PDB file of C-alpha atoms in Angstrom:
ATOM      1  CA  MET I   1     -30.873 -10.802  -3.619  1.00 94.00           C
ATOM      2  CA  VAL I   2     -33.165  -9.369  -6.262  1.00 98.00           C
ATOM      3  CA  ALA I   3     -36.334 -10.922  -7.469  1.00 98.00           C
ATOM      4  CA  PHE I   4     -37.829 -10.286 -10.751  1.00 98.00           C
ATOM      5  CA  LEU I   5     -41.470 -11.097 -11.573  1.00 98.00           C
ATOM      6  CA  GLY I   6     -42.512 -11.248 -15.505  1.00 98.00           C
ATOM      7  CA  MET I   7     -40.286 -13.100 -17.803  1.00 97.00           C
ATOM      8  CA  GLY I   8     -41.470 -11.648 -21.067  1.00 95.00           C
ATOM      9  CA  LEU I   9     -39.008 -10.258 -23.562  1.00 94.00           C
ATOM     10  CA  LEU I  10     -38.322  -7.344 -21.581  1.00 96.00           C
ATOM     11  CA  GLY I  11     -38.110  -8.595 -18.112  1.00 97.00           C
ATOM     12  CA  SER I  12     -35.853 -11.816 -19.060  1.00 98.00           C
ATOM     13  CA  ASN I  13     -33.521  -9.438 -20.616  1.00 97.00           C
ATOM     14  CA  PHE I  14     -33.316  -7.185 -17.996  1.00 98.00           C
ATOM     15  CA  VAL I  15     -32.483 -10.285 -15.766  1.00 98.00           C
ATOM     16  CA  ARG I  16     -29.712 -11.635 -18.233  1.00 98.00           C
ATOM     17  CA  ALA I  17     -28.302  -8.158 -17.961  1.00 97.00           C
ATOM     18  CA  MET I  18     -28.383  -8.183 -13.962  1.00 97.00           C
ATOM     19  CA  ILE I  19     -26.673 -11.320 -14.045  1.00 97.00           C
ATOM     20  CA  ASN I  20     -24.006 -10.368 -16.585  1.00 96.00           C
ATOM     21  CA  LYS I  21     -22.904  -7.503 -14.107  1.00 95.00           C
ATOM     22  CA  GLY I  22     -22.541 -10.328 -11.388  1.00 95.00           C
ATOM     23  CA  GLY I  23     -26.051  -9.846  -9.748  1.00 95.00           C
ATOM     24  CA  GLN I  24     -28.085 -12.929  -8.113  1.00 96.00           C
ATOM     25  CA  VAL I  25     -31.567 -12.849  -9.336  1.00 98.00           C
ATOM     26  CA  GLN I  26     -34.727 -14.978  -8.453  1.00 98.00           C
ATOM     27  CA  VAL I  27     -37.437 -15.345 -11.132  1.00 98.00           C
ATOM     28  CA  TRP I  28     -41.013 -15.901 -11.603  1.00 98.00           C
ATOM     29  CA  ASN I  29     -43.398 -16.137 -14.493  1.00 98.00           C
ATOM     30  CA  ARG I  30     -47.010 -17.065 -14.981  1.00 97.00           C
ATOM     31  CA  THR I  31     -45.631 -19.927 -17.257  1.00 97.00           C
ATOM     32  CA  PHE I  32     -43.041 -21.156 -15.475  1.00 98.00           C
ATOM     33  CA  SER I  33     -41.042 -22.565 -18.446  1.00 98.00           C
ATOM     34  CA  LYS I  34     -40.101 -18.697 -19.385  1.00 97.00           C
ATOM     35  CA  ALA I  35     -38.654 -18.590 -16.027  1.00 98.00           C
ATOM     36  CA  ALA I  36     -36.929 -21.903 -16.091  1.00 98.00           C
ATOM     37  CA  ALA I  37     -35.199 -20.801 -19.392  1.00 98.00           C
ATOM     38  CA  LEU I  38     -33.412 -18.192 -17.434  1.00 98.00           C
ATOM     39  CA  GLU I  39     -31.725 -20.697 -15.322  1.00 98.00           C
ATOM     40  CA  GLN I  40     -29.105 -21.514 -17.898  1.00 98.00           C
ATOM     41  CA  TYR I  41     -27.599 -18.034 -17.546  1.00 97.00           C
ATOM     42  CA  GLY I  42     -27.722 -18.367 -13.837  1.00 97.00           C
ATOM     43  CA  ALA I  43     -31.157 -17.105 -12.426  1.00 98.00           C
ATOM     44  CA  LYS I  44     -32.996 -19.155 -10.109  1.00 98.00           C
ATOM     45  CA  ALA I  45     -36.490 -19.906 -11.027  1.00 98.00           C
ATOM     46  CA  PHE I  46     -39.693 -20.575  -9.049  1.00 98.00           C
ATOM     47  CA  PRO I  47     -42.944 -21.821  -9.958  1.00 98.00           C
ATOM     48  CA  GLU I  48     -44.700 -19.926  -7.174  1.00 98.00           C
ATOM     49  CA  VAL I  49     -44.270 -16.295  -6.920  1.00 98.00           C
ATOM     50  CA  ILE I  50     -44.459 -16.311  -3.156  1.00 98.00           C
ATOM     51  CA  ASP I  51     -41.385 -18.511  -3.023  1.00 98.00           C
ATOM     52  CA  ALA I  52     -39.564 -16.167  -5.740  1.00 98.00           C
ATOM     53  CA  VAL I  53     -39.534 -13.227  -3.701  1.00 98.00           C
ATOM     54  CA  LYS I  54     -38.360 -14.786  -0.404  1.00 98.00           C
ATOM     55  CA  GLY I  55     -34.981 -13.264   0.687  1.00 97.00           C
ATOM     56  CA  ALA I  56     -35.277 -10.420  -1.937  1.00 98.00           C
ATOM     57  CA  THR I  57     -34.830  -6.696  -0.728  1.00 98.00           C
ATOM     58  CA  ILE I  58     -35.735  -5.629  -3.943  1.00 98.00           C
ATOM     59  CA  VAL I  59     -38.644  -7.009  -6.136  1.00 98.00           C
ATOM     60  CA  HIS I  60     -38.732  -5.863  -9.757  1.00 98.00           C
ATOM     61  CA  LEU I  61     -41.940  -6.317 -12.051  1.00 98.00           C
ATOM     62  CA  THR I  62     -42.582  -6.388 -15.624  1.00 97.00           C
ATOM     63  CA  LEU I  63     -45.973  -7.247 -16.238  1.00 97.00           C
ATOM     64  CA  LYS I  64     -49.199  -6.612 -18.308  1.00 96.00           C
ATOM     65  CA  ASP I  65     -51.263  -4.074 -16.585  1.00 97.00           C
ATOM     66  CA  ASP I  66     -52.561  -2.724 -13.383  1.00 97.00           C
ATOM     67  CA  ALA I  67     -54.812  -5.840 -12.739  1.00 98.00           C
ATOM     68  CA  SER I  68     -51.890  -8.163 -13.138  1.00 97.00           C
ATOM     69  CA  VAL I  69     -49.526  -6.238 -11.095  1.00 98.00           C
ATOM     70  CA  ASP I  70     -52.054  -6.232  -8.187  1.00 98.00           C
ATOM     71  CA  GLU I  71     -52.826  -9.728  -8.586  1.00 98.00           C
ATOM     72  CA  VAL I  72     -49.248 -10.769  -8.643  1.00 98.00           C
ATOM     73  CA  LEU I  73     -48.343  -8.497  -5.628  1.00 98.00           C
ATOM     74  CA  ALA I  74     -51.073 -10.141  -3.605  1.00 98.00           C
ATOM     75  CA  LYS I  75     -49.972 -13.428  -4.314  1.00 98.00           C
ATOM     76  CA  ALA I  76     -46.377 -12.490  -3.489  1.00 98.00           C
ATOM     77  CA  GLU I  77     -47.081 -10.436  -0.312  1.00 98.00           C
ATOM     78  CA  PRO I  78     -46.768 -13.323   2.212  1.00 98.00           C
ATOM     79  CA  GLY I  79     -43.332 -13.952   0.922  1.00 98.00           C
ATOM     80  CA  LEU I  80     -41.963 -10.226   0.841  1.00 98.00           C
ATOM     81  CA  MET I  81     -39.317  -9.569   3.336  1.00 98.00           C
ATOM     82  CA  ALA I  82     -40.324  -6.696   5.728  1.00 97.00           C
ATOM     83  CA  GLY I  83     -39.442  -3.329   4.293  1.00 96.00           C
ATOM     84  CA  ALA I  84     -38.813  -4.719   0.940  1.00 98.00           C
ATOM     85  CA  THR I  85     -38.806  -2.175  -2.197  1.00 98.00           C
ATOM     86  CA  ILE I  86     -40.985  -2.958  -5.442  1.00 98.00           C
ATOM     87  CA  ILE I  87     -39.779  -1.376  -8.454  1.00 98.00           C
ATOM     88  CA  ASP I  88     -42.706  -1.726 -11.165  1.00 98.00           C
ATOM     89  CA  HIS I  89     -41.788  -1.307 -14.781  1.00 98.00           C
ATOM     90  CA  THR I  90     -45.057  -2.043 -16.116  1.00 97.00           C
ATOM     91  CA  THR I  91     -46.915   0.381 -18.135  1.00 97.00           C
ATOM     92  CA  THR I  92     -49.892   1.254 -16.174  1.00 97.00           C
ATOM     93  CA  SER I  93     -52.644   3.922 -15.395  1.00 97.00           C
ATOM     94  CA  ALA I  94     -51.225   7.095 -13.527  1.00 97.00           C
ATOM     95  CA  GLN I  95     -53.944   6.443 -10.943  1.00 98.00           C
ATOM     96  CA  GLY I  96     -52.899   2.889 -10.359  1.00 98.00           C
ATOM     97  CA  ALA I  97     -49.318   3.856  -9.547  1.00 98.00           C
ATOM     98  CA  ILE I  98     -50.493   6.488  -7.225  1.00 98.00           C
ATOM     99  CA  ASP I  99     -52.851   3.844  -5.434  1.00 98.00           C
ATOM    100  CA  ARG I 100     -50.037   1.190  -5.232  1.00 98.00           C
ATOM    101  CA  THR I 101     -47.407   3.866  -3.848  1.00 98.00           C
ATOM    102  CA  ARG I 102     -50.004   4.639  -0.930  1.00 98.00           C
ATOM    103  CA  GLN I 103     -51.159   1.103  -0.309  1.00 98.00           C
ATOM    104  CA  TRP I 104     -47.695  -0.455   0.027  1.00 98.00           C
ATOM    105  CA  GLY I 105     -46.357   2.213   1.932  1.00 98.00           C
ATOM    106  CA  GLN I 106     -49.161   1.611   4.600  1.00 98.00           C
ATOM    107  CA  LYS I 107     -48.046  -1.772   4.569  1.00 97.00           C
ATOM    108  CA  GLY I 108     -44.447  -0.816   5.423  1.00 98.00           C
ATOM    109  CA  PHE I 109     -42.800  -1.373   1.827  1.00 98.00           C
ATOM    110  CA  THR I 110     -41.786   1.079  -0.809  1.00 98.00           C
ATOM    111  CA  TYR I 111     -43.042   0.886  -4.188  1.00 98.00           C
ATOM    112  CA  LEU I 112     -41.523   2.867  -7.143  1.00 98.00           C
ATOM    113  CA  HIS I 113     -43.121   3.080 -10.275  1.00 98.00           C
ATOM    114  CA  ALA I 114     -40.366   3.129 -13.158  1.00 98.00           C
ATOM    115  CA  PRO I 115     -41.958   2.451 -16.577  1.00 98.00           C
ATOM    116  CA  VAL I 116     -39.037   2.633 -19.610  1.00 98.00           C
ATOM    117  CA  PHE I 117     -38.904   3.308 -23.299  1.00 96.00           C
ATOM    118  CA  MET I 118     -36.926   0.572 -24.367  1.00 94.00           C
ATOM    119  CA  GLY I 119     -37.238  -2.609 -26.283  1.00 93.00           C
ATOM    120  CA  PRO I 120     -35.826  -6.033 -25.253  1.00 95.00           C
ATOM    121  CA  PRO I 121     -32.399  -5.588 -26.909  1.00 95.00           C
ATOM    122  CA  ASN I 122     -31.854  -2.433 -24.974  1.00 95.00           C
ATOM    123  CA  ALA I 123     -32.800  -4.141 -21.756  1.00 96.00           C
ATOM    124  CA  LEU I 124     -30.239  -6.742 -22.485  1.00 96.00           C
ATOM    125  CA  ASP I 125     -27.534  -3.792 -23.450  1.00 96.00           C
ATOM    126  CA  SER I 126     -28.679  -1.542 -20.687  1.00 96.00           C
ATOM    127  CA  THR I 127     -29.684   1.077 -23.012  1.00 96.00           C
ATOM    128  CA  GLY I 128     -32.685   3.204 -22.955  1.00 95.00           C
ATOM    129  CA  THR I 129     -34.575   5.329 -20.810  1.00 97.00           C
ATOM    130  CA  MET I 130     -36.509   5.153 -17.371  1.00 98.00           C
ATOM    131  CA  LEU I 131     -38.981   7.503 -15.987  1.00 98.00           C
ATOM    132  CA  VAL I 132     -39.489   7.897 -12.490  1.00 98.00           C
ATOM    133  CA  SER I 133     -41.466  10.398 -10.089  1.00 98.00           C
ATOM    134  CA  GLY I 134     -42.661  10.791  -6.536  1.00 98.00           C
ATOM    135  CA  ASP I 135     -40.816  10.607  -3.352  1.00 98.00           C
ATOM    136  CA  GLN I 136     -37.250  12.158  -4.281  1.00 98.00           C
ATOM    137  CA  ALA I 137     -35.458  10.514  -1.249  1.00 98.00           C
ATOM    138  CA  VAL I 138     -36.624   7.171  -2.438  1.00 98.00           C
ATOM    139  CA  ILE I 139     -35.621   7.960  -6.090  1.00 98.00           C
ATOM    140  CA  ALA I 140     -31.957   9.303  -4.931  1.00 98.00           C
ATOM    141  CA  ARG I 141     -31.508   5.885  -3.426  1.00 97.00           C
ATOM    142  CA  PHE I 142     -32.101   3.854  -6.398  1.00 97.00           C
ATOM    143  CA  GLU I 143     -31.537   6.112  -9.066  1.00 97.00           C
ATOM    144  CA  PRO I 144     -27.970   4.932  -9.577  1.00 95.00           C
ATOM    145  CA  ALA I 145     -29.009   1.514  -9.715  1.00 95.00           C
ATOM    146  CA  LEU I 146     -31.933   2.130 -11.977  1.00 97.00           C
ATOM    147  CA  ALA I 147     -29.431   3.998 -14.532  1.00 96.00           C
ATOM    148  CA  LYS I 148     -27.170   0.901 -14.813  1.00 95.00           C
ATOM    149  CA  MET I 149     -30.556  -0.795 -16.082  1.00 96.00           C
ATOM    150  CA  THR I 150     -31.080   1.705 -18.813  1.00 94.00           C
ATOM    151  CA  GLY I 151     -28.428   4.305 -19.313  1.00 91.00           C
ATOM    152  CA  LYS I 152     -30.858   6.975 -18.603  1.00 96.00           C
ATOM    153  CA  VAL I 153     -33.260   7.939 -15.779  1.00 98.00           C
ATOM    154  CA  LEU I 154     -35.481  10.817 -16.272  1.00 98.00           C
ATOM    155  CA  ASN I 155     -37.079  12.176 -13.127  1.00 98.00           C
ATOM    156  CA  PHE I 156     -40.211  13.990 -13.292  1.00 98.00           C
ATOM    157  CA  GLY I 157     -40.572  15.383  -9.838  1.00 98.00           C
ATOM    158  CA  THR I 158     -42.436  14.761  -6.762  1.00 98.00           C
ATOM    159  CA  GLU I 159     -46.030  13.971  -8.124  1.00 98.00           C
ATOM    160  CA  THR I 160     -46.676  10.340  -7.740  1.00 98.00           C
ATOM    161  CA  GLY I 161     -48.075   8.943 -11.056  1.00 98.00           C
ATOM    162  CA  LYS I 162     -46.553  11.534 -13.315  1.00 98.00           C
ATOM    163  CA  ALA I 163     -43.984   9.078 -14.728  1.00 98.00           C
ATOM    164  CA  ALA I 164     -46.915   6.672 -15.517  1.00 98.00           C
ATOM    165  CA  ALA I 165     -48.563   9.520 -17.529  1.00 98.00           C
ATOM    166  CA  MET I 166     -45.627  10.150 -19.214  1.00 98.00           C
ATOM    167  CA  LYS I 167     -45.021   6.842 -20.380  1.00 97.00           C
ATOM    168  CA  LEU I 168     -48.706   6.762 -21.605  1.00 97.00           C
ATOM    169  CA  LEU I 169     -47.995  10.186 -23.530  1.00 96.00           C
ATOM    170  CA  GLY I 170     -45.030   8.836 -25.259  1.00 96.00           C
ATOM    171  CA  ASN I 171     -46.918   5.526 -26.067  1.00 97.00           C
ATOM    172  CA  LEU I 172     -49.768   7.698 -27.457  1.00 96.00           C
ATOM    173  CA  PHE I 173     -47.151   9.465 -29.915  1.00 94.00           C
ATOM    174  CA  LEU I 174     -45.850   6.087 -30.895  1.00 95.00           C
ATOM    175  CA  VAL I 175     -49.427   4.875 -31.686  1.00 95.00           C
ATOM    176  CA  THR I 176     -50.526   7.862 -33.581  1.00 95.00           C
ATOM    177  CA  LEU I 177     -47.346   7.950 -35.498  1.00 94.00           C
ATOM    178  CA  THR I 178     -47.861   4.357 -36.750  1.00 96.00           C
ATOM    179  CA  GLY I 179     -51.320   5.166 -37.450  1.00 96.00           C
ATOM    180  CA  GLY I 180     -50.127   8.005 -39.555  1.00 96.00           C
ATOM    181  CA  LEU I 181     -47.636   5.808 -41.235  1.00 96.00           C
ATOM    182  CA  THR I 182     -50.302   3.260 -41.816  1.00 97.00           C
ATOM    183  CA  ASP I 183     -52.327   5.796 -43.580  1.00 97.00           C
ATOM    184  CA  THR I 184     -49.212   6.861 -45.728  1.00 97.00           C
ATOM    185  CA  LEU I 185     -48.670   3.535 -46.769  1.00 97.00           C
ATOM    186  CA  ALA I 186     -52.426   3.116 -47.729  1.00 96.00           C
ATOM    187  CA  PHE I 187     -52.322   6.052 -49.845  1.00 96.00           C
ATOM    188  CA  ALA I 188     -49.508   4.976 -51.310  1.00 97.00           C
ATOM    189  CA  LYS I 189     -51.026   1.572 -52.267  1.00 96.00           C
ATOM    190  CA  SER I 190     -53.770   3.391 -53.925  1.00 96.00           C
ATOM    191  CA  VAL I 191     -51.928   5.550 -56.088  1.00 96.00           C
ATOM    192  CA  HIS I 192     -49.363   3.185 -57.060  1.00 96.00           C
ATOM    193  CA  ILE I 193     -46.545   4.419 -55.169  1.00 97.00           C
ATOM    194  CA  SER I 194     -43.653   1.802 -54.534  1.00 98.00           C
ATOM    195  CA  MET I 195     -41.889   1.139 -51.544  1.00 97.00           C
ATOM    196  CA  ASP I 196     -38.638   2.077 -53.004  1.00 97.00           C
ATOM    197  CA  GLU I 197     -40.028   5.520 -54.050  1.00 97.00           C
ATOM    198  CA  ILE I 198     -41.339   5.728 -50.566  1.00 96.00           C
ATOM    199  CA  ASN I 199     -37.844   5.145 -49.144  1.00 96.00           C
ATOM    200  CA  MET I 200     -36.106   7.357 -51.653  1.00 96.00           C
ATOM    201  CA  LEU I 201     -38.355  10.226 -50.340  1.00 96.00           C
ATOM    202  CA  PHE I 202     -37.707   9.608 -46.781  1.00 94.00           C
ATOM    203  CA  ASP I 203     -34.150   8.949 -47.083  1.00 93.00           C
ATOM    204  CA  THR I 204     -33.600  12.484 -48.362  1.00 94.00           C
ATOM    205  CA  TRP I 205     -36.408  14.413 -46.592  1.00 93.00           C
ATOM    206  CA  ASN I 206     -36.704  13.583 -42.691  1.00 89.00           C
ATOM    207  CA  PRO I 207     -39.631  15.127 -41.306  1.00 90.00           C
ATOM    208  CA  ALA I 208     -38.404  13.738 -37.737  1.00 85.00           C
ATOM    209  CA  GLY I 209     -36.352  16.697 -37.439  1.00 87.00           C
ATOM    210  CA  MET I 210     -39.402  18.884 -37.499  1.00 90.00           C
ATOM    211  CA  VAL I 211     -40.818  17.898 -34.470  1.00 91.00           C
ATOM    212  CA  PRO I 212     -39.375  20.054 -31.817  1.00 92.00           C
ATOM    213  CA  ALA I 213     -40.163  23.225 -34.103  1.00 92.00           C
ATOM    214  CA  ARG I 214     -43.662  21.861 -35.099  1.00 92.00           C
ATOM    215  CA  LEU I 215     -44.577  21.490 -31.151  1.00 93.00           C
ATOM    216  CA  LYS I 216     -43.488  24.839 -30.362  1.00 93.00           C
ATOM    217  CA  ARG I 217     -45.413  26.093 -33.266  1.00 93.00           C
ATOM    218  CA  MET I 218     -48.744  24.314 -32.111  1.00 94.00           C
ATOM    219  CA  THR I 219     -48.227  25.344 -28.555  1.00 94.00           C
ATOM    220  CA  SER I 220     -47.267  28.949 -29.146  1.00 93.00           C
ATOM    221  CA  GLY I 221     -50.918  30.287 -29.169  1.00 92.00           C
ATOM    222  CA  ASN I 222     -50.143  32.261 -32.197  1.00 94.00           C
ATOM    223  CA  TYR I 223     -51.603  31.098 -35.397  1.00 96.00           C
ATOM    224  CA  SER I 224     -52.104  34.511 -37.117  1.00 94.00           C
ATOM    225  CA  SER I 225     -48.997  34.085 -39.437  1.00 92.00           C
ATOM    226  CA  PRO I 226     -49.490  31.205 -41.483  1.00 95.00           C
ATOM    227  CA  SER I 227     -46.849  28.886 -43.185  1.00 93.00           C
ATOM    228  CA  TRP I 228     -49.511  26.700 -44.357  1.00 96.00           C
ATOM    229  CA  GLU I 229     -53.245  28.002 -44.196  1.00 97.00           C
ATOM    230  CA  LEU I 230     -55.646  25.714 -42.275  1.00 97.00           C
ATOM    231  CA  SER I 231     -58.233  25.855 -45.499  1.00 98.00           C
ATOM    232  CA  MET I 232     -54.924  24.888 -47.599  1.00 97.00           C
ATOM    233  CA  ALA I 233     -54.082  22.065 -45.691  1.00 97.00           C
ATOM    234  CA  ARG I 234     -57.933  20.958 -45.518  1.00 97.00           C
ATOM    235  CA  LYS I 235     -57.936  21.115 -49.279  1.00 97.00           C
ATOM    236  CA  ASP I 236     -54.994  18.599 -49.462  1.00 97.00           C
ATOM    237  CA  THR I 237     -56.725  16.255 -46.815  1.00 97.00           C
ATOM    238  CA  ARG I 238     -59.797  16.147 -49.400  1.00 97.00           C
ATOM    239  CA  LEU I 239     -57.128  15.446 -52.206  1.00 96.00           C
ATOM    240  CA  MET I 240     -55.797  12.714 -50.134  1.00 97.00           C
ATOM    241  CA  MET I 241     -59.067  10.950 -49.214  1.00 96.00           C
ATOM    242  CA  GLU I 242     -60.427  11.257 -52.875  1.00 96.00           C
ATOM    243  CA  ALA I 243     -57.208   9.491 -54.103  1.00 96.00           C
ATOM    244  CA  ALA I 244     -57.303   6.913 -51.507  1.00 95.00           C
ATOM    245  CA  SER I 245     -59.094   3.512 -51.598  1.00 87.00           C
ATOM    246  CA  GLN I 246     -62.390   3.708 -50.094  1.00 87.00           C
ATOM    247  CA  GLY I 247     -62.243   3.079 -46.224  1.00 87.00           C
ATOM    248  CA  SER I 248     -58.340   2.754 -46.422  1.00 93.00           C
ATOM    249  CA  LEU I 249     -57.565   5.871 -44.274  1.00 96.00           C
ATOM    250  CA  THR I 250     -58.175   5.886 -40.649  1.00 95.00           C
ATOM    251  CA  ILE I 251     -56.422   8.819 -39.310  1.00 96.00           C
ATOM    252  CA  ILE I 252     -56.597  11.423 -41.983  1.00 96.00           C
ATOM    253  CA  PRO I 253     -60.595  11.608 -42.125  1.00 96.00           C
ATOM    254  CA  ALA I 254     -60.437  12.041 -38.372  1.00 96.00           C
ATOM    255  CA  ILE I 255     -58.123  14.974 -38.750  1.00 97.00           C
ATOM    256  CA  ALA I 256     -60.163  16.467 -41.553  1.00 97.00           C
ATOM    257  CA  ALA I 257     -63.184  16.659 -39.290  1.00 97.00           C
ATOM    258  CA  LYS I 258     -61.192  18.605 -36.778  1.00 97.00           C
ATOM    259  CA  MET I 259     -60.079  20.788 -39.430  1.00 98.00           C
ATOM    260  CA  ASP I 260     -63.693  21.371 -40.534  1.00 98.00           C
ATOM    261  CA  LYS I 261     -64.665  22.291 -37.167  1.00 97.00           C
ATOM    262  CA  TYR I 262     -61.961  25.067 -37.004  1.00 97.00           C
ATOM    263  CA  ILE I 263     -62.753  26.329 -40.340  1.00 98.00           C
ATOM    264  CA  ALA I 264     -66.375  26.848 -39.240  1.00 98.00           C
ATOM    265  CA  GLU I 265     -64.844  28.902 -36.202  1.00 97.00           C
ATOM    266  CA  GLY I 266     -63.423  31.247 -38.567  1.00 97.00           C
ATOM    267  CA  HIS I 267     -59.948  29.945 -38.363  1.00 97.00           C
ATOM    268  CA  GLY I 268     -59.658  28.877 -42.146  1.00 97.00           C
ATOM    269  CA  GLY I 269     -56.855  31.833 -42.700  1.00 97.00           C
ATOM    270  CA  ASP I 270     -54.794  30.609 -39.751  1.00 97.00           C
ATOM    271  CA  ASP I 271     -51.783  28.322 -39.583  1.00 97.00           C
ATOM    272  CA  TRP I 272     -53.190  24.700 -39.826  1.00 97.00           C
ATOM    273  CA  THR I 273     -51.570  24.107 -36.452  1.00 96.00           C
ATOM    274  CA  VAL I 274     -54.424  25.870 -34.824  1.00 97.00           C
ATOM    275  CA  ILE I 275     -56.160  22.569 -34.638  1.00 97.00           C
ATOM    276  CA  ALA I 276     -54.044  21.915 -31.555  1.00 96.00           C
ATOM    277  CA  LYS I 277     -55.185  25.074 -29.938  1.00 93.00           C
ATOM    278  CA  ASP I 278     -57.788  23.800 -27.375  1.00 94.00           C
ATOM    279  CA  ALA I 279     -55.715  20.791 -26.758  1.00 94.00           C
ATOM    280  CA  VAL I 280     -52.594  22.784 -25.404  1.00 93.00           C
ATOM    281  CA  PRO I 281     -52.044  21.858 -21.526  1.00 90.00           C
ATOM    282  CA  LYS I 282     -52.284  25.166 -19.623  1.00 78.00           C
TER     283      LYS I 282
END
């Protein structure tokens, strides 16, 4: 028997997929109606989390944050089977994942943090990516079942908490990408570029394909053979800010300030990716 706690869009679709594959799932959500809605697909809903986990050898969670995970697990603990496994798909801090792995291990339970890169449709279709790290024996035992939930499991090794850090890294990229696109749209609005014109450009010119090469250049440590000099890139950011409506750009002014720092340090003639020099992991 499996229990699943947290019936948001992701959790509820995970449950539906499990049921579609023949699984029996007990569900709970803070707002009971969201759990009860899964009964039409074959789930058994409980208004109290302590009852939802009774008889379950595996308990999955998709909650909000570290605090909600700790709160819900504390309430569920009296109902947990001895030796049950807790698999937490919540996006949390790395330290939280480390602490819970230790704390629940000391109580005789297995805790595995397994965050995901996937949306609700992926959860229903069992497509996407799940991240794991830590005890490799535990991962080996559960990886086949986890792969059936997502299609792909990325194992980041023995360091507990690394999967949590990798999930935050990925989300950081998505946040900054969306912030950059927001600046792009704000600039377009200021200079009267239409969405049709933006789409025409990106339908032909796809910068997403540049990411691997750009990352390699940024982390190479060699910025002395520029394809775009930092001083010229800074000139373009000035033109962007001058053309955009006052206060409409968020990301570009911060990048311009970083460019100014490196120009002041004598890097104006280097490749503009030198602004990543001090950020590169050792």
